[in-house]
Amino acid sequence: MRKIVTFFAFLIVGITFAQETGSVTGTLLDKESNNQPLPFANVIIKGTTKGTTTDFDGLYTIENLEAGTYTLEFSFVGYETLDKEVVITAGQTTTVNATIGASAAALDEVIVKATSVKKESVQALLLEQQNAVVQKQSIGAQELSNKAVSNAAAAVTKISGISKQEGGGNVYVRGLGDRYLNTTFNGLSLPANNVDKKNMDLSLFASDVIQNIGVSKTYAANFYGDFAAGNVDIKAKEHSGDAFIDADLGTNINTASVGKNFLKSEGTGLFGFYNRYSNDPFAVILSHGVDPVSSEGPVGLSGSITGGKSWEIGEESKLSVFATASFGSSYEYKRGQAANVTAAENQIFRDSEIFEYSRTTTAMANIAYRINTDHKVKFTSLFINDATDEVGRFGIDGNGFNRNTIADIDDFGFFTQNVQFEQDMIFVNQISGTSKINDKLKLDYGVGFNKVLARQPDRKRIAIEQFDLALDNDPNSNPVLFRNVDFDNQRYFQNIEDEELNARINLAYEHSENLSFNFGYNGRIKQREFDNQRFGLSIIEPRTEVTDVNNLNSIFNRDNLGVVFNTVVINPINPAIGLGDTNLPGLPENTYTGELDIHAAYASAVYKVGEKWTFVPGLRVESFNQSIEYDVINLAFNNPGRNEASETFFLPSLNIKYALNEDQNIRFSASRTVSNPEFKEVAPFVYENVTDRIGGNPDLLNDPAFSSIFNLDLKYEWFFEKGQVFSIAAFAKQINDPVNLVSANDATGTQRFFRTGDKAEVFGIELEARKALLLDAEEESLLSAGLNVTYTSTKQDLKTVSGTFNTNFNRDSDELQGASPFLVNADVSYTPTFGKYKPVANLVFSYFSDRIDALGAGQLGNIVEKGVPTLDFVWKNKVHDNFEINLSVKNLLNPTIERVRENATISEDVLTTYNIPFTRNANNEINPLDEFALSSYKRGVNIGLQFKYTF
């Protein structure tokens, strides 16, 4: 009885007390992230010890406050502190919402752990850059939107020290190209999408799926050891805040394409799919012709739909879904010179045209489930279909040159038509999560499975001599089919399939405020399967006339099979099967299988000494195994057909940060890393374009099987105002046993990869500045400018290489392949406000100087990619709270895109026919040309218009 009385007494007291107290609740929003919720901010009752932090959705609640008037203080690292008065009424809950923005001067470094703050604004990412203990630069969704950046490849070029290949997705960081770079998606590795690259083509990642992109140019133990230029990490968009649906439609046109009747490969669909993969290639040849078909154009279309929604589940759990689907098409017309000039001129087409019709389809879903404030799990699924139809017509002026012509006595009048379709389908699936085990231990993990199907079905290549006779309007004189070898006229099929399983796990242990540790594992198991079939069209009748060059199907059809040409003449794969010089339909011509296994354990520490110094030592121990098995036609049959390498790497790193004051840091980094060869570099298969040939070299897996790299970096950074920064950095690298692409000094000029020397040295300096030039009444930027400049000096020694393939040089040293001495990125942004009308105008400029595309062997000059300036104008118009009309005009300068052969030797007949100026030496011999264009064209100006509505 006494216990019951006591219970009710306490209950009555509790009720009475509750009636005398109240509570305050609300949502804190982030002004720098378009008023999205701001998690993990502090909310306290000023002058007391009572307070709390906001949750993942920016929500907070403070209970048991006695009735009265209080001051709420909202604060977050690097943001302005906001005070708000609140009146607490007994027995009631008062709602106080607030919005805070970045402060003019950032605070001392505070490491924010285990947050999912939506980092996509310029200021938020600059704060992250300032506070990071390891150097990192990022660009977020806000800046991508403002500058109308359409994909990840274009996005990273806005970061200092980065450029990309014009007309492609290859990215160069500090002068180092694709083979020295890593790409990750949510911290998990990605495979390449085609045979020519180590990394995923970043242009395939549409801005719709990107929350932010971070580029780490200095090494830390959690990165894969294959690291020299840097690591690009793409963070997938994740939903937070209110439910929404965005829809946009757009159109684009290229000025060079206007008025052109576009052509494409027969059998390809509107959305870039090809429905004949299930058919045997020989059956496709029997059923379908070689001529291209008309394509709609030249106006490209684009559209996307994006949405997100969250559901509260119980008191602590929450499910958030973000999904997007988009499609874009574009047309590009290129006209200019294409040539193959090696030790002699092989082919020269002074007038060529290429019709390019591209389509990209992207779909992504990001599902995040917050179990409670300590545990969160996320599933991300990404699909990309990238398809390009390309029809090339080389020698359309009737004056193309081929030194191997049969009918043309003077070797002029040569023509080649190349019709091909390429499709890359990429599937990325990931599960990742974070768990707070206790106040000391936190776990971060992820596992992913990737699959890539990269296909080139039914490439049709036809060669014609005396093409000038097709242009003379005389029906009695006609060009003839070229028949030097069986493969001058051909059908070609290629398949690549990549599968990769990768995982990461990191356990963070906070020993004290000044000392914490990270222990982790990451690894990847990757396999590539490659095969191709090629069918040579052997012309039986010499000087077979082509009465209509636009109707080659009248010759290459099923009725003529075995009468005018044979369709199965190729070199044998294995002489033991007794096929002589032919191969049965359905058997591959070349195959290779590559396997890569990497497993690594690492440990690092973050040690703070006082308020100034932060030390981050780390050690990574990585097991590396790579093998290649191949059966290709261009090697002697006594070649073993296999090579393998296994290594264990010990990779130390040290990152040091010294805070000069609350706005300025000095950073130092030193590390050892490696560079491992890729499948495309070690597989000896040779891919033949119209005017060049590129193949791999299995000797790269011999001792040494990797390049050892030593990295040094020193950087000063000053965050002097809100959203404004100045930094200068110096860097140096020594690459032992570097790999370069080398152009052979022979008639074919086949390009292969070699370890060309013992050492390469890289030195450089970076300068970055971002400044607000004009502020409005609220101290927000009206006019701002950004500039980053990088100078890189590279030098490598060269040596004679012997093995499966041989090469030598007539010089002792040269610059490193892919290195541009100068990189410049600049932009000016104007953001006025006129009531509800808030336009944003951006002028964006970038430039890279000349860089070596392939080293020339022997006396042969280098192939050089000439420098390109690019200027884009973007005008975003938010005409209503929910409606935007956006205009972009890209490539305003329309420069010539050019690859040249240096020190080119050209015969007098060619020089005279093409009216190319030349000089002679004292012996009356023709001097080599300083440079001769292997490809030269203009891309045209791209004009895009977009209509966007938010529901």
PDB file of N, CA and C in Angstrom, residues 109-112 125-137 606 614 616 655-658 665 667 717 719:
ATOM      1  N   GLU A 109      40.081  24.796 -37.104  1.00  0.00           N
ATOM      2  CA  GLU A 109      39.697  23.479 -37.608  1.00  0.00           C
ATOM      3  C   GLU A 109      38.920  22.685 -36.571  1.00  0.00           C
ATOM      4  N   VAL A 110      37.791  22.169 -37.004  1.00  0.00           N
ATOM      5  CA  VAL A 110      37.024  21.224 -36.214  1.00  0.00           C
ATOM      6  C   VAL A 110      36.693  20.074 -37.134  1.00  0.00           C
ATOM      7  N   ILE A 111      37.024  18.873 -36.756  1.00  0.00           N
ATOM      8  CA  ILE A 111      36.756  17.720 -37.599  1.00  0.00           C
ATOM      9  C   ILE A 111      35.363  17.227 -37.293  1.00  0.00           C
ATOM     10  N   VAL A 112      34.470  17.329 -38.293  1.00  0.00           N
ATOM     11  CA  VAL A 112      33.103  16.866 -38.120  1.00  0.00           C
ATOM     12  C   VAL A 112      33.050  15.432 -38.591  1.00  0.00           C
ATOM     13  N   LEU A 125      31.765  23.630 -49.404  1.00  0.00           N
ATOM     14  CA  LEU A 125      32.890  22.829 -49.864  1.00  0.00           C
ATOM     15  C   LEU A 125      34.225  23.521 -49.589  1.00  0.00           C
ATOM     16  N   LEU A 126      34.236  24.856 -49.647  1.00  0.00           N
ATOM     17  CA  LEU A 126      35.460  25.558 -49.265  1.00  0.00           C
ATOM     18  C   LEU A 126      35.770  25.358 -47.788  1.00  0.00           C
ATOM     19  N   LEU A 127      34.724  25.343 -46.947  1.00  0.00           N
ATOM     20  CA  LEU A 127      34.933  25.080 -45.530  1.00  0.00           C
ATOM     21  C   LEU A 127      35.482  23.672 -45.320  1.00  0.00           C
ATOM     22  N   GLU A 128      34.926  22.729 -46.074  1.00  0.00           N
ATOM     23  CA  GLU A 128      35.429  21.366 -45.978  1.00  0.00           C
ATOM     24  C   GLU A 128      36.894  21.301 -46.402  1.00  0.00           C
ATOM     25  N   GLN A 129      37.242  22.027 -47.474  1.00  0.00           N
ATOM     26  CA  GLN A 129      38.625  22.079 -47.935  1.00  0.00           C
ATOM     27  C   GLN A 129      39.536  22.686 -46.879  1.00  0.00           C
ATOM     28  N   GLN A 130      39.067  23.745 -46.215  1.00  0.00           N
ATOM     29  CA  GLN A 130      39.874  24.408 -45.198  1.00  0.00           C
ATOM     30  C   GLN A 130      40.102  23.507 -43.988  1.00  0.00           C
ATOM     31  N   ASN A 131      39.076  22.780 -43.582  1.00  0.00           N
ATOM     32  CA  ASN A 131      39.164  22.013 -42.344  1.00  0.00           C
ATOM     33  C   ASN A 131      39.746  20.623 -42.524  1.00  0.00           C
ATOM     34  N   ALA A 132      39.826  20.147 -43.765  1.00  0.00           N
ATOM     35  CA  ALA A 132      40.310  18.801 -44.008  1.00  0.00           C
ATOM     36  C   ALA A 132      41.754  18.663 -43.553  1.00  0.00           C
ATOM     37  N   VAL A 133      42.080  17.484 -43.007  1.00  0.00           N
ATOM     38  CA  VAL A 133      43.454  17.237 -42.581  1.00  0.00           C
ATOM     39  C   VAL A 133      44.309  16.741 -43.737  1.00  0.00           C
ATOM     40  N   VAL A 134      43.672  16.276 -44.824  1.00  0.00           N
ATOM     41  CA  VAL A 134      44.367  15.878 -46.046  1.00  0.00           C
ATOM     42  C   VAL A 134      43.828  16.734 -47.188  1.00  0.00           C
ATOM     43  N   GLN A 135      44.711  17.217 -48.055  1.00  0.00           N
ATOM     44  CA  GLN A 135      44.309  18.140 -49.116  1.00  0.00           C
ATOM     45  C   GLN A 135      43.220  17.546 -49.999  1.00  0.00           C
ATOM     46  N   LYS A 136      42.226  18.370 -50.292  1.00  0.00           N
ATOM     47  CA  LYS A 136      41.134  17.956 -51.150  1.00  0.00           C
ATOM     48  C   LYS A 136      40.442  19.204 -51.693  1.00  0.00           C
ATOM     49  N   GLN A 137      40.086  19.169 -52.978  1.00  0.00           N
ATOM     50  CA  GLN A 137      39.319  20.245 -53.582  1.00  0.00           C
ATOM     51  C   GLN A 137      38.065  19.649 -54.196  1.00  0.00           C
ATOM     52  N   VAL A 606      45.492  10.684 -36.722  1.00  0.00           N
ATOM     53  CA  VAL A 606      45.359  12.139 -36.766  1.00  0.00           C
ATOM     54  C   VAL A 606      45.783  12.652 -35.399  1.00  0.00           C
ATOM     55  N   THR A 614      48.718  19.659 -37.071  1.00  0.00           N
ATOM     56  CA  THR A 614      48.017  18.392 -37.238  1.00  0.00           C
ATOM     57  C   THR A 614      48.897  17.476 -38.085  1.00  0.00           C
ATOM     58  N   VAL A 616      49.273  13.628 -39.845  1.00  0.00           N
ATOM     59  CA  VAL A 616      48.517  12.455 -40.291  1.00  0.00           C
ATOM     60  C   VAL A 616      49.492  11.466 -40.933  1.00  0.00           C
ATOM     61  N   ASN A 655      50.963  13.470 -43.992  1.00  0.00           N
ATOM     62  CA  ASN A 655      50.339  14.751 -44.289  1.00  0.00           C
ATOM     63  C   ASN A 655      50.418  15.629 -43.040  1.00  0.00           C
ATOM     64  N   ILE A 656      50.864  16.854 -43.213  1.00  0.00           N
ATOM     65  CA  ILE A 656      51.030  17.787 -42.089  1.00  0.00           C
ATOM     66  C   ILE A 656      50.275  19.068 -42.417  1.00  0.00           C
ATOM     67  N   LYS A 657      49.535  19.544 -41.443  1.00  0.00           N
ATOM     68  CA  LYS A 657      48.836  20.821 -41.596  1.00  0.00           C
ATOM     69  C   LYS A 657      49.250  21.744 -40.453  1.00  0.00           C
ATOM     70  N   TYR A 658      49.613  22.973 -40.804  1.00  0.00           N
ATOM     71  CA  TYR A 658      49.952  23.986 -39.795  1.00  0.00           C
ATOM     72  C   TYR A 658      49.030  25.182 -40.008  1.00  0.00           C
ATOM     73  N   ASN A 665      46.373  28.268 -43.762  1.00  0.00           N
ATOM     74  CA  ASN A 665      47.013  26.983 -43.490  1.00  0.00           C
ATOM     75  C   ASN A 665      48.246  26.806 -44.364  1.00  0.00           C
ATOM     76  N   ARG A 667      50.304  23.376 -45.722  1.00  0.00           N
ATOM     77  CA  ARG A 667      50.173  21.919 -45.778  1.00  0.00           C
ATOM     78  C   ARG A 667      51.400  21.310 -46.448  1.00  0.00           C
ATOM     79  N   GLU A 717      47.360  28.135 -48.154  1.00  0.00           N
ATOM     80  CA  GLU A 717      45.995  28.518 -48.504  1.00  0.00           C
ATOM     81  C   GLU A 717      45.477  29.558 -47.520  1.00  0.00           C
ATOM     82  N   PHE A 719      41.843  31.518 -46.656  1.00  0.00           N
ATOM     83  CA  PHE A 719      40.396  31.687 -46.818  1.00  0.00           C
ATOM     84  C   PHE A 719      40.032  33.040 -46.206  1.00  0.00           C
TER      85      PHE A 719
END
